CSV table of C-alpha atoms (C1' of nucleotides) in Angstrom, one decimal:
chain,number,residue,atom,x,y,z
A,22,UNK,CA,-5.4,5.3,-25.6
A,23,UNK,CA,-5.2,2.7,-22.7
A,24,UNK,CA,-7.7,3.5,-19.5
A,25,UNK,CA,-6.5,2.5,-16.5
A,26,UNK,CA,-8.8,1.3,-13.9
A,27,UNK,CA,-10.2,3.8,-11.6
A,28,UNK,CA,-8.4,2.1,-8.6
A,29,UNK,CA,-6.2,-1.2,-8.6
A,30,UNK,CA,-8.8,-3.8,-8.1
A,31,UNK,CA,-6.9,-5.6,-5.6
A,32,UNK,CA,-7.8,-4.5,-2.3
A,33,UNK,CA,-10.5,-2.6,-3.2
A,34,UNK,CA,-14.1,-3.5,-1.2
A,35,UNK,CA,-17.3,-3.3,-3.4
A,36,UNK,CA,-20.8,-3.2,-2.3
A,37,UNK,CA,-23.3,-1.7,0.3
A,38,UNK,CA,-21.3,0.6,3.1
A,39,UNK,CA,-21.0,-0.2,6.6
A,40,UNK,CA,-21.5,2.4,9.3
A,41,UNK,CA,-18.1,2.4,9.6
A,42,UNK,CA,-17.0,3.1,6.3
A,43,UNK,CA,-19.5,5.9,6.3
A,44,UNK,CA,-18.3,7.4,9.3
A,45,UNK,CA,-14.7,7.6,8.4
A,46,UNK,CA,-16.2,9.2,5.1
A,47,UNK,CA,-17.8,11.6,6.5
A,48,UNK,CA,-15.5,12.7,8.8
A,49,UNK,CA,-12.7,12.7,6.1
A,50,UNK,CA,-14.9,14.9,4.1
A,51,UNK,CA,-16.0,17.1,7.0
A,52,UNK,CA,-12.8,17.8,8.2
A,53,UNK,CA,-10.7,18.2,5.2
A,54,UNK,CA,-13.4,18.9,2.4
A,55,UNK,CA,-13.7,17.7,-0.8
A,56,UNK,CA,-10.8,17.2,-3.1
A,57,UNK,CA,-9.0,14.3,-5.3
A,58,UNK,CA,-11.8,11.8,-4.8
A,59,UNK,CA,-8.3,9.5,-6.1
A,60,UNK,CA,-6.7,10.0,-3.0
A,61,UNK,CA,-9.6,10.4,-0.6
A,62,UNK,CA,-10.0,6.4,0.4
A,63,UNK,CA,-6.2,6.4,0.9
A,64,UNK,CA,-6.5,9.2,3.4
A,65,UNK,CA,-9.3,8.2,4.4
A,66,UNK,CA,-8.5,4.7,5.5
A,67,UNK,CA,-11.0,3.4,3.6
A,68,UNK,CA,-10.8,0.4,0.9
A,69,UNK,CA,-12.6,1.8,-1.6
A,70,UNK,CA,-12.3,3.0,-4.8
A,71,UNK,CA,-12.1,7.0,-5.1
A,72,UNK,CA,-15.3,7.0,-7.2
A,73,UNK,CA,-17.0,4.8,-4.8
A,74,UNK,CA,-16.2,7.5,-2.1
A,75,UNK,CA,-17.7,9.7,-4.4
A,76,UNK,CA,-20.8,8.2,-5.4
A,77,UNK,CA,-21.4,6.8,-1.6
A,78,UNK,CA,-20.8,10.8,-0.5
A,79,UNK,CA,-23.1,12.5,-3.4
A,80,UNK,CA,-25.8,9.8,-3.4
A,81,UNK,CA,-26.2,9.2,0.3
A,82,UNK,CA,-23.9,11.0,2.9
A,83,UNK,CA,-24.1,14.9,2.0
A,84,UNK,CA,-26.0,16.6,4.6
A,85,UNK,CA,-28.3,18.9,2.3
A,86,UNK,CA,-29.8,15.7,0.4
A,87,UNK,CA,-33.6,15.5,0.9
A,88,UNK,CA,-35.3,12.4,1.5
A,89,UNK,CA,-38.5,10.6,0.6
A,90,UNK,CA,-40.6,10.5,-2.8
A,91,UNK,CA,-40.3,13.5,-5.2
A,92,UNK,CA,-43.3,15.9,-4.5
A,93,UNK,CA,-45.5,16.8,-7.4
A,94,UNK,CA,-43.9,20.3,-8.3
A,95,UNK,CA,-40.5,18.5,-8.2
A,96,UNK,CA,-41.5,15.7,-10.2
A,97,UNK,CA,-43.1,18.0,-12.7
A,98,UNK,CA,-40.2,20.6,-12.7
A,99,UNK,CA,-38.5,17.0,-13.6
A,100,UNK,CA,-41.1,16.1,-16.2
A,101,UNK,CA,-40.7,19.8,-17.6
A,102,UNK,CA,-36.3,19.9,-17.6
A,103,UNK,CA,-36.3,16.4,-18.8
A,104,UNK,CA,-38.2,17.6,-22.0
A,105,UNK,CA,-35.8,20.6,-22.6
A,106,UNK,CA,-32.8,18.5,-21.7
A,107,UNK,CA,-33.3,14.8,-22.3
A,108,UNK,CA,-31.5,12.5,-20.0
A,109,UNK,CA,-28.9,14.7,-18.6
A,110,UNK,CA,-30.0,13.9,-14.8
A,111,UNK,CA,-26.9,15.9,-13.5
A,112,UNK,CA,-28.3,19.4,-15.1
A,113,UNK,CA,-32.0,18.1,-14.0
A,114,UNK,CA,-30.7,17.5,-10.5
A,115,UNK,CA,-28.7,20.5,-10.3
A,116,UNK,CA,-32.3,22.3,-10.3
A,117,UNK,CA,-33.5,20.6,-7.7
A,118,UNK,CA,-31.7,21.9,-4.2
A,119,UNK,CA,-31.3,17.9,-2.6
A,120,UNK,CA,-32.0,16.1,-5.0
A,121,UNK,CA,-29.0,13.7,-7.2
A,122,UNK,CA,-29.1,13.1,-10.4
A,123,UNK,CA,-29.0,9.0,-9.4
A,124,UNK,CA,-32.4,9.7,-7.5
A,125,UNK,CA,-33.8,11.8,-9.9
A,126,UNK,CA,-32.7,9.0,-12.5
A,127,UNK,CA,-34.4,6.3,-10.8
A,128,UNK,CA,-37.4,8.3,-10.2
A,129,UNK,CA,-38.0,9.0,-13.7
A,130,UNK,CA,-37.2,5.2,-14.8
A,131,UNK,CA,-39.6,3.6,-11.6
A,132,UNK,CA,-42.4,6.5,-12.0
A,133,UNK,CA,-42.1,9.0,-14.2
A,134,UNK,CA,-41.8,7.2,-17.3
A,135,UNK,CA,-44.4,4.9,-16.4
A,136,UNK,CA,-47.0,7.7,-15.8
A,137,UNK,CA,-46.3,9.0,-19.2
A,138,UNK,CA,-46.5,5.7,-21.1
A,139,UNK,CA,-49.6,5.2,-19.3
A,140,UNK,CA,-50.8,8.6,-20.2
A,141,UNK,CA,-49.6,7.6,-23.8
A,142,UNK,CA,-46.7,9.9,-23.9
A,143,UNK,CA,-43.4,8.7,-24.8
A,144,UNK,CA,-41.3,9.4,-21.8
A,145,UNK,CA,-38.0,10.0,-24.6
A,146,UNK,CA,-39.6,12.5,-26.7
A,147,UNK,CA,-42.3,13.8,-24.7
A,148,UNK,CA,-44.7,13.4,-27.9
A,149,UNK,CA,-47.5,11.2,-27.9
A,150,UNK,CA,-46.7,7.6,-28.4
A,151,UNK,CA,-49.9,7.1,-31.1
A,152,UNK,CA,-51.9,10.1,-32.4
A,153,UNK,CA,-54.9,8.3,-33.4
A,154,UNK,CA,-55.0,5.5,-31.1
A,155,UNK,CA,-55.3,8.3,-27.8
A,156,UNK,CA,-56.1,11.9,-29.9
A,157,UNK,CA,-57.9,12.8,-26.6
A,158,UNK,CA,-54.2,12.5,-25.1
A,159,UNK,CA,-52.8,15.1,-27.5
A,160,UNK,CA,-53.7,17.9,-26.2
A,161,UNK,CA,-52.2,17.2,-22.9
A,162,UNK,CA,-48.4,15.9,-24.0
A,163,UNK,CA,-46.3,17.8,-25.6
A,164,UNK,CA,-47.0,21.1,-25.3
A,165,UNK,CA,-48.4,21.1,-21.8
A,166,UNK,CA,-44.9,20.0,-20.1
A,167,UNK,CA,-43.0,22.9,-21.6
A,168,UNK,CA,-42.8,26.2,-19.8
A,169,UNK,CA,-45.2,28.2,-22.0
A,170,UNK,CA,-48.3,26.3,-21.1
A,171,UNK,CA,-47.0,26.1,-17.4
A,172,UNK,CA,-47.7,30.1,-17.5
A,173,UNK,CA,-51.1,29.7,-19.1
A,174,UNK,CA,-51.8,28.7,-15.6
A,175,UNK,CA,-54.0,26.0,-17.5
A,176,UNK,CA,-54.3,23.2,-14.8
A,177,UNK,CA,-54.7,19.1,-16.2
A,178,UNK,CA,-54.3,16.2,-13.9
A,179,UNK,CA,-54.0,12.6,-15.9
A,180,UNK,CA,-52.8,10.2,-13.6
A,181,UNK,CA,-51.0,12.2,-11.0
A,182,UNK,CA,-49.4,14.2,-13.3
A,183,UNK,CA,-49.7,17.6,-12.8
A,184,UNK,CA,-49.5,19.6,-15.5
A,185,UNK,CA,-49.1,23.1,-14.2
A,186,UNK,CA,-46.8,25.3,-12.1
A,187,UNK,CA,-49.9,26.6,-11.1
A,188,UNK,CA,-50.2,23.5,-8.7
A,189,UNK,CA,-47.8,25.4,-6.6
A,190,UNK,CA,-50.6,27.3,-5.6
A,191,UNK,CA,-51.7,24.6,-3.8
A,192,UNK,CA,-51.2,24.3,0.5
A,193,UNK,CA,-47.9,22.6,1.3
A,194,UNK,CA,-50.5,19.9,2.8
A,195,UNK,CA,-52.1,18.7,-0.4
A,196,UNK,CA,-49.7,18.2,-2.4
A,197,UNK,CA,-46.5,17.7,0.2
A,198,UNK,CA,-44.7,20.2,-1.1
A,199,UNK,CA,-43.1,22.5,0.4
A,200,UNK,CA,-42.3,25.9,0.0
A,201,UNK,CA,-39.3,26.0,-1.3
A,202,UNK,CA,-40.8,23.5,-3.9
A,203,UNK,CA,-43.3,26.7,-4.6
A,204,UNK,CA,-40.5,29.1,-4.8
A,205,UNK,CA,-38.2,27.0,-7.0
A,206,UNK,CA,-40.9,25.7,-9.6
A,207,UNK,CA,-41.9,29.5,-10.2
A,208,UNK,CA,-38.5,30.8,-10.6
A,209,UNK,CA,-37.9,27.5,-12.8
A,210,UNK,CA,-40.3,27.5,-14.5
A,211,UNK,CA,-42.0,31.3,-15.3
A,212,UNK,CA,-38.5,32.4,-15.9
A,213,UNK,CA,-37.7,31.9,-19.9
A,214,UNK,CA,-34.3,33.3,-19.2
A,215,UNK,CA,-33.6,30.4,-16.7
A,216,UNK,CA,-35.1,27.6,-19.1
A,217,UNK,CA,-32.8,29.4,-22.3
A,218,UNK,CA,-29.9,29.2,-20.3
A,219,UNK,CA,-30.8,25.4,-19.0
A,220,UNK,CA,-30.6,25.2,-22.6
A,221,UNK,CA,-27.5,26.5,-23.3
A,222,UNK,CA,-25.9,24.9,-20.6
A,223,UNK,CA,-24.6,27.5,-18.2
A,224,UNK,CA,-23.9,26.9,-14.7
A,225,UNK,CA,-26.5,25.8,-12.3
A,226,UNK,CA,-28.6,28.8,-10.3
A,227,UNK,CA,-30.4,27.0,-7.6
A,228,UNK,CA,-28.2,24.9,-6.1
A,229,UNK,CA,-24.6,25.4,-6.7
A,230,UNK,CA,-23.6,25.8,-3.3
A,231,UNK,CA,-24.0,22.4,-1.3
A,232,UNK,CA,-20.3,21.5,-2.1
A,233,UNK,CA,-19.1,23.3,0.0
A,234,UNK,CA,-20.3,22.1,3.0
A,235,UNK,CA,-17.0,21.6,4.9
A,236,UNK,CA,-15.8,23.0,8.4
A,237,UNK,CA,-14.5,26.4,8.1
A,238,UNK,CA,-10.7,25.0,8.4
A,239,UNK,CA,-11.6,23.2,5.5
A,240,UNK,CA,-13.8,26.0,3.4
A,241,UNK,CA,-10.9,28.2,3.7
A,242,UNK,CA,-8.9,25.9,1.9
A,243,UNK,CA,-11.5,26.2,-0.8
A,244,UNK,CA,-11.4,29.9,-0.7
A,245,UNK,CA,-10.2,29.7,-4.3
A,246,UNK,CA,-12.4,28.1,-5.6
A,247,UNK,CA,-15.5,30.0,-4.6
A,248,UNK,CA,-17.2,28.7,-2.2
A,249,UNK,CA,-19.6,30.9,0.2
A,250,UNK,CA,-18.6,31.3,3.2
A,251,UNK,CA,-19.1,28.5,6.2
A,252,UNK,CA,-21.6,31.0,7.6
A,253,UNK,CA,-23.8,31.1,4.8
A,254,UNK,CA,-23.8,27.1,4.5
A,255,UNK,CA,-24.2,26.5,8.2
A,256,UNK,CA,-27.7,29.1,8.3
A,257,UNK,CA,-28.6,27.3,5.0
A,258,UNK,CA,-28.0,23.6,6.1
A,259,UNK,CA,-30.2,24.7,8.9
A,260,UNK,CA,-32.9,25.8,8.0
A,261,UNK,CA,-33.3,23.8,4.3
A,262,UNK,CA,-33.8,20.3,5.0
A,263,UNK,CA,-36.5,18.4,6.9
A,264,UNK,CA,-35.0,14.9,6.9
A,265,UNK,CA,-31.5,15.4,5.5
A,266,UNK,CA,-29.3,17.4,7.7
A,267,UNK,CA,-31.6,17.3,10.8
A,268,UNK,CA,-32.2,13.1,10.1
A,269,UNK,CA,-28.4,12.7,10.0
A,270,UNK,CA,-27.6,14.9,13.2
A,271,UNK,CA,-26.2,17.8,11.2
A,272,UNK,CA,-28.2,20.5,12.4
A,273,UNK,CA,-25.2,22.2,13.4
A,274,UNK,CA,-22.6,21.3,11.2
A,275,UNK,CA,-19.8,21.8,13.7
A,276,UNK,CA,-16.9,19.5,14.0
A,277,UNK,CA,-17.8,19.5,17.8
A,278,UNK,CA,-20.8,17.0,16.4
A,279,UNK,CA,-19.4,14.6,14.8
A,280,UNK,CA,-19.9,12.2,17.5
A,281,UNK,CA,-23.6,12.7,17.5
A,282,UNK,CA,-24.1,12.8,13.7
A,283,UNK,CA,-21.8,9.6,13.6
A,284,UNK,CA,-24.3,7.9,16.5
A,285,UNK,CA,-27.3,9.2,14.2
A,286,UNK,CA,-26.1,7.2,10.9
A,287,UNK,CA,-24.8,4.4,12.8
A,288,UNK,CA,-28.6,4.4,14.1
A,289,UNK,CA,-29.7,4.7,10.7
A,290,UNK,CA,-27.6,1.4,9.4
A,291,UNK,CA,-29.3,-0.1,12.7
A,292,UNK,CA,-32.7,0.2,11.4
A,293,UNK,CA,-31.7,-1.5,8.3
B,24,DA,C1',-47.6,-18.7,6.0
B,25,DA,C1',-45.1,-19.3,1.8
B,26,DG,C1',-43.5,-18.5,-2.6
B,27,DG,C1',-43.2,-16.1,-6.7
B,28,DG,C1',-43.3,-11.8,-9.0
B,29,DT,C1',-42.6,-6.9,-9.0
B,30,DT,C1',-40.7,-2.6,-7.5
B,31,DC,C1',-37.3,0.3,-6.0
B,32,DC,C1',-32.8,2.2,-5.2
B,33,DA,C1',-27.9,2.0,-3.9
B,34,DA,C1',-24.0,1.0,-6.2
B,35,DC,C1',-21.1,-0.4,-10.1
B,36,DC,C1',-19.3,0.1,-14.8
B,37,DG,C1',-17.6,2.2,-18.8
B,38,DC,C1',-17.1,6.2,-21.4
B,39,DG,C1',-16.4,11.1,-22.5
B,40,DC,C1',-14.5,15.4,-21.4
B,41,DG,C1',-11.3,18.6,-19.4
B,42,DT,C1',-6.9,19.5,-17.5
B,43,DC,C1',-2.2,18.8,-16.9
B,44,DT,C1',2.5,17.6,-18.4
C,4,DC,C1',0.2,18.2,-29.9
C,5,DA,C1',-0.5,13.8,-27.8
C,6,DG,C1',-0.8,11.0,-24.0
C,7,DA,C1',-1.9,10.4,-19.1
C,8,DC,C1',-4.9,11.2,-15.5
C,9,DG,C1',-8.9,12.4,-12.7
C,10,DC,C1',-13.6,13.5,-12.5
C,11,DG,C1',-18.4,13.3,-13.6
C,12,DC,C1',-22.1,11.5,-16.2
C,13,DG,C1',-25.5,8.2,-17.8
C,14,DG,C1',-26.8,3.4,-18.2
C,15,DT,C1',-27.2,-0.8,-16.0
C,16,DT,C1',-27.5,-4.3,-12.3
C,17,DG,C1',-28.0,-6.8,-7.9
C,18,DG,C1',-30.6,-7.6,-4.2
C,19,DA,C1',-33.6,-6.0,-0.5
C,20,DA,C1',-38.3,-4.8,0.3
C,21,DC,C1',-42.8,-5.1,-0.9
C,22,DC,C1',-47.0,-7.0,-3.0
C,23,DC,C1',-50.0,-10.5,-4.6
C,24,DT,C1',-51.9,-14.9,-4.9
DNA sequence: AAGGGTTCCAACCGCGCGTCT
DNA sequence: CAGACGCGCGGTTGGAACCCT
């Protein structure tokens, strides 16, 4: 059948977002929450397509994104879910509380893959790229990056690349990770009934809640659809991200703030 | 300092899937 | 049931930033 284009060309700005743009965005979002991405620009007032609005919003904008490189256990975790599920970033991302699948994407096509080729592993299989040429390789590809051998605690570095969830033992301050990078690799990644139902594709258990990060006017609008309550997001926002919410001026995720968080991004652009 | 090459990432594009009528 | 529609996903690209000579 005929596909109509996501929005009527006409009309429609492309490129890098202004401030401005952002703003209203945000504030759209913030104050009415998420729904019809179609007819979000329109209500909006902004002159962009309803997809851009969304990609601009889950890539950049949401408040609970994380900034900065991957850490090691997130990188691994990515290493590790990338060899269960192959290039289906969304699922990867959805493991990792902050992180999109566009970042985790480009992570894995800038870095990632390149440590593994270097390491002789092909970064599409996860088998080694030639047996004989690297045997000494072997032993560390394949089977190290699944789950089993991450609970041999059997620790291997090649390259940067840990290969181990038993790096997690490791100080916040060596490897940059924090915590909750701790936490969520264990649960990830010593739990086989997690990884089965990765497998099977059920619904995401770390991180399903950032959606809903609207104003309580807004949440309750969402009541239907699940969503924790605004108190639950508000003490989570808070206390979760290190650059994300507290870089962007959403510590408190009140409506009252929008003028701060809007001087905060506008800062942001600035420094570009 | 300049320029050319490389890296990185935000954003776009097109397709597939689920839902609605 | 089939077509229309909207959303989300994965692949790709453009250009800014960085690095090297």
């Amino acid at each position: 059948m005929g596909r109509q284009p996501c929005c009527d060309k006409l009309g429609v700005k492309k490129g890098p977002w202004t401030a401005e743009e952002d703003k209203k965005l945000i504030n759209f979002i913030l104050t009415n929450g998420q729904c019809c991405w179609r007819a979000v620009p329109k209500l909006a007032g902004l002159r962009r397509c309803g997809k851009s609005c969304r990609l601009r919003w889950t890539n950049y904008l949401r408040p609970d994104l994380k900034r900065g490189l991957l850490t090691e256990a997130e990188e691994q975790l990515v290493i590790d879910l990338h060899g269960r599920l192959g290039n289906r970033w969304s699922k990867i991302a959805a493991r990792l509380p902050g992180r999109t699948d566009n970042e985790i994407k480009n992570h894995w096509n800038t870095h990632i893959k390149k440590k593994l080729l270097k390491r002789g592993i092909d970064p599409v299989t996860h088998e080694p790229l030639q047996k004989e040429a690297r045997p000494e390789e072997s032993s560390s590809s394949h089977a190290d990056i699944l789950p089993e051998s991450s609970n041999n605690n059997v620790t291997q570095e090649n390259d940067g690349i840990v290969i181990n969830s038993d790096d997690n033992s490791r100080s916040p301050a060596e490897n940059s990770s924090s915590p909750e990078d701790s936490i969520l690799l264990d649960s990830i990644c010593n739990d086989e009934i997690l990884l089965n139902s990765l497998w099977m594709d059920e619904p995401p258990l770390v991180d399903a809640s950032w959606n809903s990060i609207i104003p309580p006017a807004a949440a309750n609008t969402n009541d239907d659809m699940g969503f924790p309550s605004w108190e639950e997001n508000h003490t989570r926002l808070s206390d979760c991200q290190d650059f994300g919410v507290h870089d962007f001026g959403f510590d408190c995720f009140d409506s009252m703030e929008f003028i701060s968080a809007h001087n905060t991004l506008e800062m942001e652009h600035k420094q570009y």
